[in-house]
Short mmCIF file of C-alpha atoms in Angstrom, two decimals:
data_model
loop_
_atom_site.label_atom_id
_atom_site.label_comp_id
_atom_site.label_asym_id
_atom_site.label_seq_id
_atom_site.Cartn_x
_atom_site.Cartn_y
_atom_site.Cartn_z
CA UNK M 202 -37.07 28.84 -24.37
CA UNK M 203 -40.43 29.16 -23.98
CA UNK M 204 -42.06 33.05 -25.11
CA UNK M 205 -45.36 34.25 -25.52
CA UNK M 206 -45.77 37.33 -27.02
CA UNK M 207 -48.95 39.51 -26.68
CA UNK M 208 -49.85 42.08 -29.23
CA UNK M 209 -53.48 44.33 -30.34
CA UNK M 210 -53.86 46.29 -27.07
CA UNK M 211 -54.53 49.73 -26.88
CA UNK M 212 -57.49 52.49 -26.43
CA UNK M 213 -61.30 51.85 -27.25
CA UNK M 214 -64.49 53.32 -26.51
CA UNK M 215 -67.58 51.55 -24.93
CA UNK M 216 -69.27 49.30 -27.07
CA UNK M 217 -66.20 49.14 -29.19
CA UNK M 218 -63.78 45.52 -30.29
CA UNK M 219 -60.82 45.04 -29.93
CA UNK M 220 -58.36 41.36 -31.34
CA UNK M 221 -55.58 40.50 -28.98
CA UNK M 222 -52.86 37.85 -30.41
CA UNK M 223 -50.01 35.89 -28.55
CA UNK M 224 -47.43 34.69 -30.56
CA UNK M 225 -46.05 31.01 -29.06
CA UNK M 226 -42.48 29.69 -29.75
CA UNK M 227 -40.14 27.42 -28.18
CA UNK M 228 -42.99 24.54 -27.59
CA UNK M 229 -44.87 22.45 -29.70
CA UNK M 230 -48.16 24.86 -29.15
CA UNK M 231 -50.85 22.98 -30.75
CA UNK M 232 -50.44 20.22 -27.91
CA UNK M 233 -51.36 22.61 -25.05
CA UNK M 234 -53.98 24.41 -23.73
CA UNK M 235 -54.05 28.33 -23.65
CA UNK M 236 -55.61 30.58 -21.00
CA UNK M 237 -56.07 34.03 -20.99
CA UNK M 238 -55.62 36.23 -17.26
CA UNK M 239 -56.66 39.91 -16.86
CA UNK M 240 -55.53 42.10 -14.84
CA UNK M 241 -57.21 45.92 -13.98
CA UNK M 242 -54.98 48.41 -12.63
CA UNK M 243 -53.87 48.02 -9.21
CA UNK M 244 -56.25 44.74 -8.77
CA UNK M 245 -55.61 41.34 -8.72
CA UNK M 246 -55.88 38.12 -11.08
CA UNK M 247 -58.89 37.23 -12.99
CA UNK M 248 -59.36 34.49 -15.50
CA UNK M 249 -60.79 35.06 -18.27
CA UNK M 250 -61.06 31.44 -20.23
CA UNK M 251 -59.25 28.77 -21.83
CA UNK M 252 -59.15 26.65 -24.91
CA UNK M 253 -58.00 23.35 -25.07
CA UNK M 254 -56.15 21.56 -27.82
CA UNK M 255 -57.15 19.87 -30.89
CA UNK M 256 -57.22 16.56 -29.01
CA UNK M 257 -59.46 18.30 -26.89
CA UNK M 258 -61.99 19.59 -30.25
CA UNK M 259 -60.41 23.14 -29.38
CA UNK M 260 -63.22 23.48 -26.58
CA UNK M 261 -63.34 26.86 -24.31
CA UNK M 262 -64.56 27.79 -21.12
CA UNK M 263 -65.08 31.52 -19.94
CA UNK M 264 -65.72 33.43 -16.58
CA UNK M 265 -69.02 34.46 -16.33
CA UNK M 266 -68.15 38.00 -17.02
CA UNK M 267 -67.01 37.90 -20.43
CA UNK M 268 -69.02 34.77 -21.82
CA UNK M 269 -70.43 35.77 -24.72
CA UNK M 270 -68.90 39.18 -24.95
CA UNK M 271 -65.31 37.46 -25.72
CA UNK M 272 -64.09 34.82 -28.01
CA UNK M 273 -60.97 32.92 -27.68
CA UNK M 274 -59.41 31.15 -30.54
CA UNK M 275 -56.45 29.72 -32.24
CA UNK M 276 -54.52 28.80 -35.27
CA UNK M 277 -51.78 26.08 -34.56
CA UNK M 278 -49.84 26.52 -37.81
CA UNK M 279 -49.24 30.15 -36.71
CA UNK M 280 -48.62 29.31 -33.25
CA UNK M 281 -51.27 31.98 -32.27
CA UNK M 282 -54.00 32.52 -29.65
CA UNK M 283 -56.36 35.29 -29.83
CA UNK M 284 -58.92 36.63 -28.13
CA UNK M 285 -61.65 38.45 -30.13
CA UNK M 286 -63.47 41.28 -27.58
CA UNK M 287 -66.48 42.75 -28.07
CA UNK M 288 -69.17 44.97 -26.11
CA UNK M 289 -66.54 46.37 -24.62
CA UNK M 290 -67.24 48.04 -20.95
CA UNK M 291 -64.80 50.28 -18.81
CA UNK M 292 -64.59 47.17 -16.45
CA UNK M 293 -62.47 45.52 -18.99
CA UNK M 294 -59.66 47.88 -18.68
CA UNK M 295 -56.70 45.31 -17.62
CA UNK M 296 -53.29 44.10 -18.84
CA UNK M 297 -54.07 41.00 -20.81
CA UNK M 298 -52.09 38.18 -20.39
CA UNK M 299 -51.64 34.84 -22.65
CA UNK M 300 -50.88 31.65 -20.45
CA UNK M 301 -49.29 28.62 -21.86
CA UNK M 302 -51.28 26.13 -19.83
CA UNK M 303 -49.22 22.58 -18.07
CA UNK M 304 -50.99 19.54 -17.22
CA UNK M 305 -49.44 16.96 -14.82
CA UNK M 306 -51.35 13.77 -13.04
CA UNK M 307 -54.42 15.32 -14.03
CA UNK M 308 -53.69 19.00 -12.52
CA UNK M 309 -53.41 22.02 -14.78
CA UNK M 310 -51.70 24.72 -14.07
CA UNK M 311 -50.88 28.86 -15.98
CA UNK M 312 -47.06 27.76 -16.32
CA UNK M 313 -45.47 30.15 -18.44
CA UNK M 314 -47.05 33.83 -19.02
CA UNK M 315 -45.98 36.56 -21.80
CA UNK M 316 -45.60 40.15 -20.76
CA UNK M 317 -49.02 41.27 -21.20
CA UNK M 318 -51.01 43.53 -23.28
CA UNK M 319 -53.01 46.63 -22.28
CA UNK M 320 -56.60 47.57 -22.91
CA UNK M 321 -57.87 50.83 -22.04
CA UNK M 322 -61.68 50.96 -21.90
CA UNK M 323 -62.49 54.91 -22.13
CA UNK M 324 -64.97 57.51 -23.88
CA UNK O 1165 -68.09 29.55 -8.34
CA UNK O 1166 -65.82 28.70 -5.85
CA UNK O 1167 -64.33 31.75 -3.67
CA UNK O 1168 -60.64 31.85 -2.51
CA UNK O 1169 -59.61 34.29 0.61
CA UNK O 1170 -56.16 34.35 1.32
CA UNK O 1171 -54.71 36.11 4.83
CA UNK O 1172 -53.81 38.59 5.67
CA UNK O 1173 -53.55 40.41 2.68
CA UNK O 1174 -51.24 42.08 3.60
CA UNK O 1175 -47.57 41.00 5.70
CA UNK O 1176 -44.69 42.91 6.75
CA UNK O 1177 -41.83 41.09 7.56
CA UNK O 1178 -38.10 41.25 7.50
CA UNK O 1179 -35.54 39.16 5.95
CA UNK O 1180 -34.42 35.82 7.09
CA UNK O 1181 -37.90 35.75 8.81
CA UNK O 1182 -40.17 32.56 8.24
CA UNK O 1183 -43.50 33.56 6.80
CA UNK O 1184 -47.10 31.65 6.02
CA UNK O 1185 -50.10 33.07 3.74
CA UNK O 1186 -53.18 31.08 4.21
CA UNK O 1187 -55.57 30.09 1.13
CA UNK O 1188 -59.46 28.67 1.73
CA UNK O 1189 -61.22 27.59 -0.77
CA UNK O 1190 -65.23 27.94 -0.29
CA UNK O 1191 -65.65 24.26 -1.13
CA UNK O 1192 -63.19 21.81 -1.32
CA UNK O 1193 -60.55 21.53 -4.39
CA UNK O 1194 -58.54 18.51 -3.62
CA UNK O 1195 -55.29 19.53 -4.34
CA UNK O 1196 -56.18 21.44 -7.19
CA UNK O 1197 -54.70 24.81 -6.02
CA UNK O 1198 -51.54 26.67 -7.57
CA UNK O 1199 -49.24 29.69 -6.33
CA UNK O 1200 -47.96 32.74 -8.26
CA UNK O 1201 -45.68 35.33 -7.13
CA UNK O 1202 -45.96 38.80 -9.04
CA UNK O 1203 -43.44 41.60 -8.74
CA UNK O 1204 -44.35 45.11 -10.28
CA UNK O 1205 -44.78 45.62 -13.26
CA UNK O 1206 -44.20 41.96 -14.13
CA UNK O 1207 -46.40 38.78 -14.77
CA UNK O 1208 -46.95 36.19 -11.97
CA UNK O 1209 -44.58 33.53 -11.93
CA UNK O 1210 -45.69 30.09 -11.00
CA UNK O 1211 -44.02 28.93 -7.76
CA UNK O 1212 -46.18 25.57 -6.45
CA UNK O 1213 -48.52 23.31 -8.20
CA UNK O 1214 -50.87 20.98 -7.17
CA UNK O 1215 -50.86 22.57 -3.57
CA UNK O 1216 -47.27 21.11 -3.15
CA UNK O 1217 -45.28 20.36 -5.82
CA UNK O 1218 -42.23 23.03 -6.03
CA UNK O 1219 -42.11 24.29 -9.74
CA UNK O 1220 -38.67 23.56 -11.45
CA UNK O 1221 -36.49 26.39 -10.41
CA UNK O 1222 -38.45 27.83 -7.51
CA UNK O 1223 -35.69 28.18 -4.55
CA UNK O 1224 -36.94 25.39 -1.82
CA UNK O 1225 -37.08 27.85 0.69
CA UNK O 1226 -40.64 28.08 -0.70
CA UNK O 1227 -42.91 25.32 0.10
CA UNK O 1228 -46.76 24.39 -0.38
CA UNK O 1229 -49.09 22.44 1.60
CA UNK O 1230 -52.95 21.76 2.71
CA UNK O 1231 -55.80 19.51 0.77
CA UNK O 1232 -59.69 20.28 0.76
CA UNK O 1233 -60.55 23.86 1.33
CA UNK O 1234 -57.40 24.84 3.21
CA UNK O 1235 -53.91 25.72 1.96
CA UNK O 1236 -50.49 27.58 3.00
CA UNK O 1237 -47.55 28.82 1.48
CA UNK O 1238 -44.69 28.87 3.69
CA UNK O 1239 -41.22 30.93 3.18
CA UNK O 1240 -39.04 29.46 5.43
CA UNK O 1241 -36.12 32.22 5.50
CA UNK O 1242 -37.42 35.89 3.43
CA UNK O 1243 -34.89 36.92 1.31
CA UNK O 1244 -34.61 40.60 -0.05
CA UNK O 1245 -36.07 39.21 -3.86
CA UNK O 1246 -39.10 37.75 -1.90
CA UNK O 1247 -40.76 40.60 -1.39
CA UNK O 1248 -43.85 40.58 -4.07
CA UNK O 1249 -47.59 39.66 -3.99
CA UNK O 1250 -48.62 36.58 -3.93
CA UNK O 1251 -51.42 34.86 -5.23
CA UNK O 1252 -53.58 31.26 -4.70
CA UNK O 1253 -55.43 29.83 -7.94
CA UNK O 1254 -57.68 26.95 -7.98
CA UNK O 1255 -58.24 24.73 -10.71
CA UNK O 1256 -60.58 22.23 -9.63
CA UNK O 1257 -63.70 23.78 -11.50
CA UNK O 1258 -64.60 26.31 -13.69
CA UNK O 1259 -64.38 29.10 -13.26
CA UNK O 1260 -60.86 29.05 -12.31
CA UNK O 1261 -60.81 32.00 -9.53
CA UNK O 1262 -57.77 33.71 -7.71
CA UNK O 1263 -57.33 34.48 -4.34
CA UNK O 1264 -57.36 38.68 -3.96
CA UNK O 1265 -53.46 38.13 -3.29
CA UNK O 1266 -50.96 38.91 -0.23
CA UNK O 1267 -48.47 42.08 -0.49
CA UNK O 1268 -45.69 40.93 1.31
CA UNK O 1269 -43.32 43.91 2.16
CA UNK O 1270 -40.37 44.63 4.07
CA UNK O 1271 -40.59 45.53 7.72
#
């Protein structure tokens, strides 16, 4: 069974970091790609970026409004994605979720999502 | 970036009725869209890929359709566990956007 376990949220001021993790099992993780979705209470969806796999030279993308704030990255033999945040602003208060991505014919797709972390952006 | 509007955004309905959500795409995506459904609390749930492909699982009383900049999801009978928001994605082109999702409740 595929799980994906998100961990690091929690309270931080302005300007402040903060390190998210997901924890993958039950799939071979360093074949896929991993996205990360946000979520700001009582909003919708927002994507936040992705990393591929090693075949892929572990490239990212990011939406516009966290590229170069954020950082995603991962370490296969731990079966862990993280996303390093930085800069922090209130508009980055959101559940944080870790995506296991599918690809099929060419189309990709968020398949399986963990529970979510929260991130509280406050003085 | 390409915008997604889904309508209406918001649906009441009762069960056992048939329902469609509408998804346009700014510019055209091919295919590339997905759906989500997201109960409270909870994290979306992938229902339909590639505008039409019925993820494993996914009762088929749930069906995609629609190519280009113009896409529906269609619940053919509402049953009481149906009632959730629901969401479009796209994936032709970065960034991948969402639609600002439908609240479907119960009439």
């Amino acid at each position: 069974e595929v799980q994906l376990v998100e961990s690091g949220g929690g309270l931080v001021q302005p300007g402040g970091s903060l390190r998210l993790s997901c924890a993958a099992s039950g799939f071979t993780f360093s074949d896929h790609y991993m996205d990360w979705v946000r979520q700001a209470p009582g909003k919708g969806l927002e994507w936040v970026g992705r990393t591929r796999n090693k075949a892929n030279s572990y490239t990212t993308e990011y939406a516009a409004s966290v590229k170069g704030r954020f950082t995603i990255s991962r370490d296969d033999s731990k079966s862990s994605l993280y996303l390093e945040m930085n800069s922090l602003k209130t508009e980055d208060t959101a559940v944080y979720y870790c995506t296991r991505v599918y690809i099929w014919g060419g189309y990709t797709t968020d398949l399986n999502w963990g529970q979510g972390t929260l991130v509280t952006v406050s003085s | 970036d390409i915008q997604l509007t889904q309508s209406p955004s918001f649906l009441s309905a009762s069960v056992g009725d048939r329902v469609t959500i509408t998804c346009r795409a700014s510019q055209g995506i091919s295919s590339y869209l997905a759906w989500y459904q997201q109960k409270p609390g909870k994290a979306p749930k992938l229902l339909i890929y590639a505008a039409s492909t019925l993820q494993s699982g996914v009762p088929s009383r749930f069906s995609g359709s629609g190519s280009g900049t113009e896409f529906t999801l269609t619940i053919s009978s509402l049953q009481p566990e149906d009632f959730a928001t629901y969401y479009c994605q796209q994936l032709k082109s970065y960034p991948i956007t969402f639609g600002q999702g439908t609240r479907l409740e119960i009439k």
